[in-house]
Structures are given as structure tokens and as C-alpha cells.
């Protein structure tokens, strides 16, 4: 029996790195039940696992307890969810104001999923080299919304190398998850941060202003300056699961903080009188887009798939 870290998942094979640096390709044995969650990938990048060798291959037989994970609804109708990665120290969501557009709904759902498992998130606004005046205005507006809540925001150009030294400092000595829509420049950023990986990059579809998938599975890469990056497939939609509607406000820090002033302890912030959250939205203390994201998540049908 050996122990190792899962550094790559293709859905059927898992690459495991042992503490002494050995690399092993493993399958899984039987079915794993993870906290009662039905998932398309019972073993995720970032998992610590035990594996053994049988006559034909090396087989994962145990998944160690996870300190956290980030999860989304699967596009596979027969399953319920997909674990993107586990045991991460922090996550970076790469956002583009244009080329392609990242909506506030998508950002807020990702942030809520991370808040649910106490994963710190930083927002990286990429492609600033391409922004027109109205794009720059939108960038200032979005940074204002999220920095006010407490999320660190960075402006970069992965293509031109602008402000990448700041990102490298943030990544040091941590296990970092990078996520975002296809086409936001995730692979370009990773290639710039860690030369030599030569990850495939894609072009934006001019017809639909969307990126084409270049990463089809999650993989962890070691950084020269200490730390790890987990590269994930581009995500078009981010449906949230494993969250009780009554607790949804807990994952919006500004709504949760303001809710202490509501008249009712169990206020849903939808129809109750003397709701401090609704009052804060009306006077602009809470962003209307954040509130609309909260409403969308609370009122979403469990069988509904979220799509951009």
C-alpha cells in the first residue's frame, strides 16, 4: 500500500505522485461514496489517496478526508455534481470584462461555492491590454463591487506579462486553483507564470464571443518558486449544489453581515417587512447585481441547470 497526491484526473485514469516523487497511473476500485454526494468523479485532483498494485494495474482503494473542495453541477444528466478540485489553499477566478464576457451571476455563484467551503478567492481581471474605454469603466465598476466586500482583485495581461509578478507572489507556497470560462486566458496565464509547461491555448469564437475548450481535465502543476497550480477545464455554467436555501445568505458576506439588522431572524430577504438587506440594496450599500445573484440561487429549482 502506498500513499500519494492526485495530480491529474482524466475521468478513468488518475496520476498519483508519492511523497518521494514517484509517478503512478491508477484506476479506482469499486464505487466511492463521498459524503452522500453523487458525483461524476469520485477522485479529484488534490486528493490524498492510498493505492495498491494488483495483477493488471495500480488501484486507488482509499480517499483521505478532504479539508475542502469546490463543486459544481455536472453537465452529465445522469449524475448530480462534479468536484473540480480538493484540498486547495486558495482559488483564483479569472474574469474578462469582454473577449469573452464573464457575467456577475457566474462570478457570484463561484464565490458562493468557495465561501461554502471556506476557500479564499481572488479575482484576476485579464486582457486589460484589449479593453476599450467602456470596458475599462466596467472594470472599475466590478472591482469596486468586489473589493468593497473584501475580495482581492488584480488587473493583468497574461499575453503582455503585465502585473504577473504580483500574481506569482500570491501563488507562492500554496495549492492554488485557477478557474474561469473557456477563453479567459487561463492557459496563457499559466504558461507565462511557469515557462516550459506549454499548455495548449485557444482562440475566441468571433461569432459567439466564447472560448473553445483547450483543457479537458484537471491537472496540478508544481511551480519553480514553490507552490502548485491546479488547471481546470473552462466552465460555461456554474450551478451550485449541496447548499440549503436557508443558509444561502451565509455565502454572501455583505448580505450575511447586514442580515443581523433584519426584524426577523429567519428573514429570507425577499418579501419580509423591515428587511435590512433590501433597504441596503435600495440605497446602494449592497450591489443590486449581488442581490439578484442571491435571489437567483435561493429561488432556483433543484432540478434546474444553471446556464449562462
Coordinates of C-alpha atoms in Angstrom, one line a residue, residues 20 65 68 77 90 172 176 197 253 255 269:
X20 CA 9.2 10.6 -2.7
X65 CA -10.6 13.0 4.3
X68 CA -12.3 21.3 1.4
X77 CA -27.7 14.5 -16.8
X90 CA -7.0 29.4 -2.3
X172 CA 3.9 31.2 -3.6
X176 CA -3.9 27.3 -6.0
X197 CA 4.6 23.8 -19.5
X253 CA -20.6 38.1 3.2
X255 CA -25.8 40.1 2.9
X269 CA -34.6 39.0 2.3

